[in-house]
mmCIF file with all atom_site columns, C-alpha atoms in Angstrom:
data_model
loop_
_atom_site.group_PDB
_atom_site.id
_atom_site.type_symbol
_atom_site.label_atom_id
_atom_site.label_alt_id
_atom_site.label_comp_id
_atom_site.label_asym_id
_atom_site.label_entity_id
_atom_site.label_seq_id
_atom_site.pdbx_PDB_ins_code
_atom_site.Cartn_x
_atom_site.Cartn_y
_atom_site.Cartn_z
_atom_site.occupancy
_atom_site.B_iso_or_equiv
_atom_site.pdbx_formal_charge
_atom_site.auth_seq_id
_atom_site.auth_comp_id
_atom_site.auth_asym_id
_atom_site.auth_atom_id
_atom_site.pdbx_PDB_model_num
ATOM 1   C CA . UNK A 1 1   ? 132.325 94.653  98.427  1.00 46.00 ? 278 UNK A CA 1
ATOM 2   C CA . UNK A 1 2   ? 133.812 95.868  94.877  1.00 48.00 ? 279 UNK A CA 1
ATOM 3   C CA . UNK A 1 3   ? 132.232 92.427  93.932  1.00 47.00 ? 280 UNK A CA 1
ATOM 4   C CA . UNK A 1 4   ? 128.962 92.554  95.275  1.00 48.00 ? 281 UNK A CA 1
ATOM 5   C CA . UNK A 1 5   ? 128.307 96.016  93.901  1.00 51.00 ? 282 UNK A CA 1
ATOM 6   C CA . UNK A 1 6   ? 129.837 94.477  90.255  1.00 52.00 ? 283 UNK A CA 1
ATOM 7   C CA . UNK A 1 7   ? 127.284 91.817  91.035  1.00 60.00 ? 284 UNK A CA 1
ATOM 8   C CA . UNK A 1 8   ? 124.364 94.011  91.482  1.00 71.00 ? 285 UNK A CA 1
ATOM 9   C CA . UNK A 1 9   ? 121.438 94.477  89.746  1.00 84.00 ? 286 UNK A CA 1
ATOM 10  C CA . UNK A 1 10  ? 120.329 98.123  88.335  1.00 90.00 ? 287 UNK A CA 1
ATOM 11  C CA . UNK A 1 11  ? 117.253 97.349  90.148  1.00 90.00 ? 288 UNK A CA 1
ATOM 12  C CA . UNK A 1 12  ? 119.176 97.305  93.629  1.00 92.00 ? 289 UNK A CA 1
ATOM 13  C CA . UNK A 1 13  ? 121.143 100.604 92.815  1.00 90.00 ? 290 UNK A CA 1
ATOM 14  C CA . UNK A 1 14  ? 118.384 102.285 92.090  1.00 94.00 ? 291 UNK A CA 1
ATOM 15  C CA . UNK A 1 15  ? 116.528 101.536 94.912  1.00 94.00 ? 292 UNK A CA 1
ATOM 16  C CA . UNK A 1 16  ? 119.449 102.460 97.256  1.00 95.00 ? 293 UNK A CA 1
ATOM 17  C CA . UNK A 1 17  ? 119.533 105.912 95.541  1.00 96.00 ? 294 UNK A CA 1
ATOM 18  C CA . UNK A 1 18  ? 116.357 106.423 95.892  1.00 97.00 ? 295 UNK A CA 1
ATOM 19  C CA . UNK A 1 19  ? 115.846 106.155 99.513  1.00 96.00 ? 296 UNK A CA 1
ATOM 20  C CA . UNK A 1 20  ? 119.634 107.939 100.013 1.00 97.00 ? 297 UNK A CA 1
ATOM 21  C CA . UNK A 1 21  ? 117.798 110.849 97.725  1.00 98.00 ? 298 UNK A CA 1
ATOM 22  C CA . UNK A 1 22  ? 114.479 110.418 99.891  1.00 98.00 ? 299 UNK A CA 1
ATOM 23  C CA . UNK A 1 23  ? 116.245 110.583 103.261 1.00 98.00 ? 300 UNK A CA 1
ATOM 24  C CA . UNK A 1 24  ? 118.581 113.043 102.569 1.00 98.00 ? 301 UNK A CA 1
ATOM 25  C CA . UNK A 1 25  ? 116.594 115.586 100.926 1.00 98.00 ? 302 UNK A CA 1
ATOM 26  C CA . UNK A 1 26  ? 114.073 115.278 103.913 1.00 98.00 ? 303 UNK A CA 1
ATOM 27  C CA . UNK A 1 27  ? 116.659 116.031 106.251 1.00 98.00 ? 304 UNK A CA 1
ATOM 28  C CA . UNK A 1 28  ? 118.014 118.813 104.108 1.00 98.00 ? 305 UNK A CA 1
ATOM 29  C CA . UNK A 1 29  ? 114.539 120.175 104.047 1.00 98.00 ? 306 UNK A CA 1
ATOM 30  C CA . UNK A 1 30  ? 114.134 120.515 107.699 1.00 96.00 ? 307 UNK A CA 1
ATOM 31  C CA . UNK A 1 31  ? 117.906 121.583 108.139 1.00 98.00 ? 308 UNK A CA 1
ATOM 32  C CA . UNK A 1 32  ? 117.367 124.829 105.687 1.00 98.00 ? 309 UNK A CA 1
ATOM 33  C CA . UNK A 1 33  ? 114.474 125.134 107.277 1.00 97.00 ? 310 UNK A CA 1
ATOM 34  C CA . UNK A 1 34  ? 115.988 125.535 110.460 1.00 96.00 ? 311 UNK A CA 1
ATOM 35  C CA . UNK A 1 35  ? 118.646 127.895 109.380 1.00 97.00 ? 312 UNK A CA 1
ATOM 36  C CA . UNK A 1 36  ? 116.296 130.393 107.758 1.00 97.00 ? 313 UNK A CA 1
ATOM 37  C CA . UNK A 1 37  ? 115.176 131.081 110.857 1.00 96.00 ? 314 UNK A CA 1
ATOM 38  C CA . UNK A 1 38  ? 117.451 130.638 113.485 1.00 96.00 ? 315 UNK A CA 1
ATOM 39  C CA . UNK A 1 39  ? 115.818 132.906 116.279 1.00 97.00 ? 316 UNK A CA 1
ATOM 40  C CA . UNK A 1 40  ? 112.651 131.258 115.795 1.00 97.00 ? 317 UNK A CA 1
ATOM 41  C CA . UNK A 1 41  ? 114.074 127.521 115.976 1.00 96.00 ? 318 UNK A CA 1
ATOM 42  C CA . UNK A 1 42  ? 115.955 128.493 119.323 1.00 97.00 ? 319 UNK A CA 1
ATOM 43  C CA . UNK A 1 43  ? 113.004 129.986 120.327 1.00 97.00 ? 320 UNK A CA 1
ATOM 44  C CA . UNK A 1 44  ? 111.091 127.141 120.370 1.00 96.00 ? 321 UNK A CA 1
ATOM 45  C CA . UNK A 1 45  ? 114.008 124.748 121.168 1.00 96.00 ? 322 UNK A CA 1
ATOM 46  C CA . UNK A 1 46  ? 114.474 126.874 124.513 1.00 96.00 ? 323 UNK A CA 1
ATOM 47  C CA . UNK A 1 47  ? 110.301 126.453 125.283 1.00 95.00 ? 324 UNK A CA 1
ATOM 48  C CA . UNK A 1 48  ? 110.280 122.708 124.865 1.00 95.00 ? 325 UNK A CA 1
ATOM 49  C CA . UNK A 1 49  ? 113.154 122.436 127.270 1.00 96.00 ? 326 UNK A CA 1
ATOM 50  C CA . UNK A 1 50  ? 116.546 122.849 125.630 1.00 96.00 ? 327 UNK A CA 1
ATOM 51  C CA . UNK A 1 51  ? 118.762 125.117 128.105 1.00 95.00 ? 328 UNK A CA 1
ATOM 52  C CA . UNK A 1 52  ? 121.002 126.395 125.324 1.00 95.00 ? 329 UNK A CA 1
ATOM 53  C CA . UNK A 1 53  ? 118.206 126.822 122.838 1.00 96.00 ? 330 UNK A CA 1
ATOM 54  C CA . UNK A 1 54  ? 120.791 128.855 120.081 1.00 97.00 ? 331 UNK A CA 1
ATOM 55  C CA . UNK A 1 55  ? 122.957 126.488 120.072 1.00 95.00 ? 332 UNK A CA 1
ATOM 56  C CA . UNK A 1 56  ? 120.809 123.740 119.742 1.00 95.00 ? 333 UNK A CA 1
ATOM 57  C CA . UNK A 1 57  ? 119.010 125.259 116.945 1.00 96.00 ? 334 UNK A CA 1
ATOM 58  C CA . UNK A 1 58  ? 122.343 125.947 115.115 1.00 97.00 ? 335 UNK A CA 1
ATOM 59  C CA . UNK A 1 59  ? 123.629 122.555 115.652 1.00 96.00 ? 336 UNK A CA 1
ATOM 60  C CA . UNK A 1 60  ? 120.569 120.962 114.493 1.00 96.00 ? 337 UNK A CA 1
ATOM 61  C CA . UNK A 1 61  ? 120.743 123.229 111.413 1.00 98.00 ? 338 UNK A CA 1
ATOM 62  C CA . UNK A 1 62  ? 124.254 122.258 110.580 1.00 98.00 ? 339 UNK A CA 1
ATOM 63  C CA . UNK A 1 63  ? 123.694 118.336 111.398 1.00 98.00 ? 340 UNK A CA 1
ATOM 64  C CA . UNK A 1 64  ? 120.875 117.999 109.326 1.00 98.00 ? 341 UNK A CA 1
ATOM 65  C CA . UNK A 1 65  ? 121.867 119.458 105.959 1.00 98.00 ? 342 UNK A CA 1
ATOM 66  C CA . UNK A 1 66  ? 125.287 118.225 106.684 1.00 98.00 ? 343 UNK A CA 1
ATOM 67  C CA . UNK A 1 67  ? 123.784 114.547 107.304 1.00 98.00 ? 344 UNK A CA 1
ATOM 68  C CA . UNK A 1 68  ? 120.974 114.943 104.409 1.00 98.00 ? 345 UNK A CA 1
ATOM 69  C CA . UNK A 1 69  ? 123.913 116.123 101.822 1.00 98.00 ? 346 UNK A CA 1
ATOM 70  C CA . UNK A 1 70  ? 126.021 113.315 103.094 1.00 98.00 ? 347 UNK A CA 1
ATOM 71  C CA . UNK A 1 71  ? 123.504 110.464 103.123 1.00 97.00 ? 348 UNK A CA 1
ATOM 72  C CA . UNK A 1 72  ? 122.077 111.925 99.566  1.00 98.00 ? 349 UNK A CA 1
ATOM 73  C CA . UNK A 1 73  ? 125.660 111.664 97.936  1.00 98.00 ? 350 UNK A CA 1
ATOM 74  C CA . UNK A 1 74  ? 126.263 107.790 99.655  1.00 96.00 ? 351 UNK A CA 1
ATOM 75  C CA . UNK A 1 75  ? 129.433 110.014 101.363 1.00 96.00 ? 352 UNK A CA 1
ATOM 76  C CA . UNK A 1 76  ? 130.826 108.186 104.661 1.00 95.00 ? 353 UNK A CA 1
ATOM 77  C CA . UNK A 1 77  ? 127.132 106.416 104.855 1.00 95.00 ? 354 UNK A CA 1
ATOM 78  C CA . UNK A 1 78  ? 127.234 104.811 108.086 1.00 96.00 ? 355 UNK A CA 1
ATOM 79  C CA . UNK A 1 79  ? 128.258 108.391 110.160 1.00 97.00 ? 356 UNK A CA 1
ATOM 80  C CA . UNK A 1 80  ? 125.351 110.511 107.875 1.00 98.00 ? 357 UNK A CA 1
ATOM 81  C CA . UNK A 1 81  ? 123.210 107.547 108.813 1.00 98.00 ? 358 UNK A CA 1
ATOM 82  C CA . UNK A 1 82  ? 124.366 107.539 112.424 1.00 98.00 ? 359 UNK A CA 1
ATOM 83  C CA . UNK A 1 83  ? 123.552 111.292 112.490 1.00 98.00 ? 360 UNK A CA 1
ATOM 84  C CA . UNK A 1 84  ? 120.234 111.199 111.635 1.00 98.00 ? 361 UNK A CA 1
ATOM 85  C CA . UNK A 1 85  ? 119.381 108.168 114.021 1.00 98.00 ? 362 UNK A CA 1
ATOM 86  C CA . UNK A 1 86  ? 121.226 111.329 116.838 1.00 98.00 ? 363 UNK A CA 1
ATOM 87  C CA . UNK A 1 87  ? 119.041 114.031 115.459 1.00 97.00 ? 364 UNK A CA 1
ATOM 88  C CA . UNK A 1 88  ? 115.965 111.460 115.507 1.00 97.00 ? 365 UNK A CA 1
ATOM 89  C CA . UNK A 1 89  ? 116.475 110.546 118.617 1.00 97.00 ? 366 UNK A CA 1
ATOM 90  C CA . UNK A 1 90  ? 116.792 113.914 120.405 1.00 97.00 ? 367 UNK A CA 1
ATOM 91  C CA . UNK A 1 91  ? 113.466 114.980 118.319 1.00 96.00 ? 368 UNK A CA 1
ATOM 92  C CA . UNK A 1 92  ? 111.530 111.643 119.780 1.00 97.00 ? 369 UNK A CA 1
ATOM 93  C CA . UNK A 1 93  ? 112.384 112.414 123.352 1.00 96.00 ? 370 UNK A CA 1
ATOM 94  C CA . UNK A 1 94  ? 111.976 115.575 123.446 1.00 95.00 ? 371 UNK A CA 1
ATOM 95  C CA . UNK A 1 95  ? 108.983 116.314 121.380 1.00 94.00 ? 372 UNK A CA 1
ATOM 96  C CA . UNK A 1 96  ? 107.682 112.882 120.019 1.00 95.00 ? 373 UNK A CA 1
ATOM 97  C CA . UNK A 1 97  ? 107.260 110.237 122.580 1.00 92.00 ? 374 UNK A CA 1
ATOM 98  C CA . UNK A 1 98  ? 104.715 111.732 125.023 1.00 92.00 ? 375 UNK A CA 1
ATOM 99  C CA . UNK A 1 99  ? 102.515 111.492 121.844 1.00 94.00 ? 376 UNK A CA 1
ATOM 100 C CA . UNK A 1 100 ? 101.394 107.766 120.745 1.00 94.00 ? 377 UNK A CA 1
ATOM 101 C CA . UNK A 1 101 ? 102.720 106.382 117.818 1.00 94.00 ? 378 UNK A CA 1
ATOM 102 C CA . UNK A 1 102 ? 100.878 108.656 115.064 1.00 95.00 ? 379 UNK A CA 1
ATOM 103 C CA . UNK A 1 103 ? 102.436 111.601 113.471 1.00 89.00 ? 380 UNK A CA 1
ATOM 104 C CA . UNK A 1 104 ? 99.289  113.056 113.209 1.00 91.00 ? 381 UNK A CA 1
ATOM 105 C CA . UNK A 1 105 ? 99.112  113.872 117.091 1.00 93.00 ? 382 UNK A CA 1
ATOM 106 C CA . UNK A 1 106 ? 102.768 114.655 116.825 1.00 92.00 ? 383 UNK A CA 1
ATOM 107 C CA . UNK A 1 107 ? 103.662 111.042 117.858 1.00 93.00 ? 384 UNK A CA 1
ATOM 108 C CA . UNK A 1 108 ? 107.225 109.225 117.118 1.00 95.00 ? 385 UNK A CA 1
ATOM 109 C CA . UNK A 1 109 ? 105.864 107.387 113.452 1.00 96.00 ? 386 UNK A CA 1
ATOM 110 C CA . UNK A 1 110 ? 107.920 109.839 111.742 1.00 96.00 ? 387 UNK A CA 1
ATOM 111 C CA . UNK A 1 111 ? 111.425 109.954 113.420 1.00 97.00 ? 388 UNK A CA 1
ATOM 112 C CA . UNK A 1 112 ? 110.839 106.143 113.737 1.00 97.00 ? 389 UNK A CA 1
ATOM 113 C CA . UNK A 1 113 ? 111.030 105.597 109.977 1.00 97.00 ? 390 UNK A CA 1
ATOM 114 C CA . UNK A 1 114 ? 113.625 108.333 108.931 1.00 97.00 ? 391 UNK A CA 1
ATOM 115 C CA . UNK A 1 115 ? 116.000 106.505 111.640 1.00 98.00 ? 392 UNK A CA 1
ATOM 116 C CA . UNK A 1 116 ? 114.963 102.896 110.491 1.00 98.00 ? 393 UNK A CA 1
ATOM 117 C CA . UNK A 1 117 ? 115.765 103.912 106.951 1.00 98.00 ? 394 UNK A CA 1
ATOM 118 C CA . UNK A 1 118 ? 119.156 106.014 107.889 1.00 98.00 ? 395 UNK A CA 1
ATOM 119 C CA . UNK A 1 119 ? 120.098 102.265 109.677 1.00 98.00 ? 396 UNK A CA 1
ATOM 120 C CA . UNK A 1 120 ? 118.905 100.095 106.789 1.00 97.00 ? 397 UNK A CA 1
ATOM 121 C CA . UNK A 1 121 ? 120.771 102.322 104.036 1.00 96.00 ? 398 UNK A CA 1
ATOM 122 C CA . UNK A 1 122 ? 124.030 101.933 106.882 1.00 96.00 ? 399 UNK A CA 1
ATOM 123 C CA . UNK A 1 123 ? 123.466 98.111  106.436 1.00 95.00 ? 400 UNK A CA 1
ATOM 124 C CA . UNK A 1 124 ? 122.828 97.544  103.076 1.00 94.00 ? 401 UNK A CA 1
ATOM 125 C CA . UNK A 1 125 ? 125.950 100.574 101.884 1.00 93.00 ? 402 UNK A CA 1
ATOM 126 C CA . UNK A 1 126 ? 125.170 103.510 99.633  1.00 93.00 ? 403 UNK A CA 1
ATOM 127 C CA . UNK A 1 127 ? 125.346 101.521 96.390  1.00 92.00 ? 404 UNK A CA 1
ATOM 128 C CA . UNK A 1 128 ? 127.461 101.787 92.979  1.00 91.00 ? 405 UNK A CA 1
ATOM 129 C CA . UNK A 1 129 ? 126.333 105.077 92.436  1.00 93.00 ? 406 UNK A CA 1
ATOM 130 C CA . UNK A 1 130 ? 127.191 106.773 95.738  1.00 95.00 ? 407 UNK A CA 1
ATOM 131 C CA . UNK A 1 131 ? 130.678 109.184 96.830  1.00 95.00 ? 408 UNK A CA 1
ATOM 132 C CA . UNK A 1 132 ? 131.982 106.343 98.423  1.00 92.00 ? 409 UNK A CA 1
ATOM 133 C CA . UNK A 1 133 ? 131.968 104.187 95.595  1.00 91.00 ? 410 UNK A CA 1
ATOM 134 C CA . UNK A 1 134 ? 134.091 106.985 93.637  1.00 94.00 ? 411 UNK A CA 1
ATOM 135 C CA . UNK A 1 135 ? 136.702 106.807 95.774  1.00 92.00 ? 412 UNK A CA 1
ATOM 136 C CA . UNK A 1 136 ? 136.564 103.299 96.807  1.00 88.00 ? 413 UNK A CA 1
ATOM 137 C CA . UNK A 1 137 ? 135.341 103.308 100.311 1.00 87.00 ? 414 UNK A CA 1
ATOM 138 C CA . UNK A 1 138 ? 132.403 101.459 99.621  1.00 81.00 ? 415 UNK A CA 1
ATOM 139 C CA . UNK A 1 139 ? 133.435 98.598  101.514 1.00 76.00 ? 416 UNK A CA 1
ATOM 140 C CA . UNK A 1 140 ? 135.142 99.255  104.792 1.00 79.00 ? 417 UNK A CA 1
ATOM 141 C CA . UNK A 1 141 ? 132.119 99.042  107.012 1.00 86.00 ? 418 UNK A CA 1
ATOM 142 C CA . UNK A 1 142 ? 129.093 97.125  105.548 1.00 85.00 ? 419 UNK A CA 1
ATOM 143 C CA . UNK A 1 143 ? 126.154 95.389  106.661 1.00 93.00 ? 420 UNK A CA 1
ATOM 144 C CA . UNK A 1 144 ? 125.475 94.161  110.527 1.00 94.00 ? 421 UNK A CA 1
ATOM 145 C CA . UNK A 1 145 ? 128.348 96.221  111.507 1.00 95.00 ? 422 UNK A CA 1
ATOM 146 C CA . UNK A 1 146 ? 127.594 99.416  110.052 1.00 96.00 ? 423 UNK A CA 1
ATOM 147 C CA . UNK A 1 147 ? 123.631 99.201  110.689 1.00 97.00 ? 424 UNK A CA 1
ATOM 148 C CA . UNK A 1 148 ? 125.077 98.509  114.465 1.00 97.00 ? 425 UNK A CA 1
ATOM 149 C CA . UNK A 1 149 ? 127.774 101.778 114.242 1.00 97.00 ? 426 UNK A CA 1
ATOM 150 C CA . UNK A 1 150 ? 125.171 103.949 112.495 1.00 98.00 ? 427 UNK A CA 1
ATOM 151 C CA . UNK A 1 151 ? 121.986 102.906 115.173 1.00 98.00 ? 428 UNK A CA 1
ATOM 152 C CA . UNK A 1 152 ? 124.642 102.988 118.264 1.00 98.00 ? 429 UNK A CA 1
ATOM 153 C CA . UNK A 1 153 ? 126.580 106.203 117.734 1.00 98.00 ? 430 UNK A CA 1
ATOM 154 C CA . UNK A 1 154 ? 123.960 107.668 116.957 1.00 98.00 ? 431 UNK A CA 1
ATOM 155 C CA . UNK A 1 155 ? 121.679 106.684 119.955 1.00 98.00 ? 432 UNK A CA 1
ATOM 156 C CA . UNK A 1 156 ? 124.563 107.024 122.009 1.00 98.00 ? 433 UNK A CA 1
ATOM 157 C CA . UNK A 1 157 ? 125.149 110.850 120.296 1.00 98.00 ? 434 UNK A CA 1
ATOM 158 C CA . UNK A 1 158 ? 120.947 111.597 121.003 1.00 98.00 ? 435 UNK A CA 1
ATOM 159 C CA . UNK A 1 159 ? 121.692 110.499 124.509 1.00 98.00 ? 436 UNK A CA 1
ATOM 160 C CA . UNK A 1 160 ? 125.001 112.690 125.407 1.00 97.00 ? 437 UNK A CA 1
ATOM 161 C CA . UNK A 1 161 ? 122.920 115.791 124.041 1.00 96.00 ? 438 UNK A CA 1
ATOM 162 C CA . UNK A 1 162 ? 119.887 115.060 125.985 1.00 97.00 ? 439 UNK A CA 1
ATOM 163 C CA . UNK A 1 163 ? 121.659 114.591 129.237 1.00 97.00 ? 440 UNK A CA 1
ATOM 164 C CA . UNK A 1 164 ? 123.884 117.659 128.558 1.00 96.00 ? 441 UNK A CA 1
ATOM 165 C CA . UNK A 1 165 ? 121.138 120.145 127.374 1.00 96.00 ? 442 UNK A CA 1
ATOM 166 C CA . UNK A 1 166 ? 117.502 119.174 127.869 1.00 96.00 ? 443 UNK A CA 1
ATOM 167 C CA . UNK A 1 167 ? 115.845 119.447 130.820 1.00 95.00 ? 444 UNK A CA 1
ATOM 168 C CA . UNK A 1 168 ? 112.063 118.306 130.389 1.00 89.00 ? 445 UNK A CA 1
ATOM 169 C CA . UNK A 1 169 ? 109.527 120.984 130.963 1.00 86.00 ? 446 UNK A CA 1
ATOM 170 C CA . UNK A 1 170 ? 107.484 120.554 134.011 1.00 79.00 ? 447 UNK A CA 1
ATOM 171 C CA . UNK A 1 171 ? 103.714 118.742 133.518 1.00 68.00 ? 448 UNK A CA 1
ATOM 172 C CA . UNK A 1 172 ? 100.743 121.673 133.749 1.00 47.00 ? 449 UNK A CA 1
#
């Protein structure tokens, strides 16, 4: 892989920072945004069906900075990008899918694309200018294998918290 990124055009490692920064800082966003109000995000956590609502809201405060700083730096890229595709996940079942496609009506658009991305940046590796590049990582899982890693643990991570805490709210 030390090749390849040798190899590689200033046009490709910008690009892969780029989307790191944009996917990252996104989940960063709605991490902090989270945490600054943690009573608030359990609150509405517990009303949409999560039976440890404080918890949840906590975890999905820590994941998502921890993921965003992670994927932002190109640190251990395929488990930030494997988180995100978990946090995705839980947010499509539980609030996303009963909604159509479009974001507008609160559809799954959104969480589609953010876990898409997370995947493709798995897949293609964090780039030359990434935390795993510094300390020569960049190179131990690449391309089908860590797009498949990132997109399965992190499915398989949405799934384990959905069958352990979420219990969908009854139809009116």
């Amino acid at each position: 892989m030390a090749q390849h990124i040798a190899r590689e055009g200033v046009g490709h490692s910008v690009a892969r920072l780029l989307l790191r920064a944009a996917v990252g800082s996104t989940m960063v966003a709605h991490g902090v945004k989270h945490a600054r109000s943690l009573d608030g995000t359990a609150g509405w956590f517990g009303s949409i069906g999560f039976e440890r609502p404080t918890l949840q809201a906590r975890a999905s405060a820590v994941v998502e900075i921890g993921a965003g700083v992670a994927l932002a730096a190109g640190a251990a890229t395929p488990l930030a990008a494997a988180s995100v595709v978990g946090v995705m996940g839980v947010a499509a079942r539980s609030v996303h899918a009963e909604n159509g496609f479009f974001i507008t009506s609160e559809g799954w658009e959104y969480v589609m694309n953010l876990s898409v991305a997370a995947v493709a940046l798995a897949g293609l590796g964090p780039g030359r200018w990434s935390l795993d590049e510094a300390l020569g990582v960049n190179g131990l899982l690449t391309g089908g294998r860590a797009a498949a890693v990132a997109a399965g643990l992190g499915a398989g991570a949405a799934l384990a918290q959905l069958a352990l805490f979420y219990r969908a709210p009854a139809s009116a």
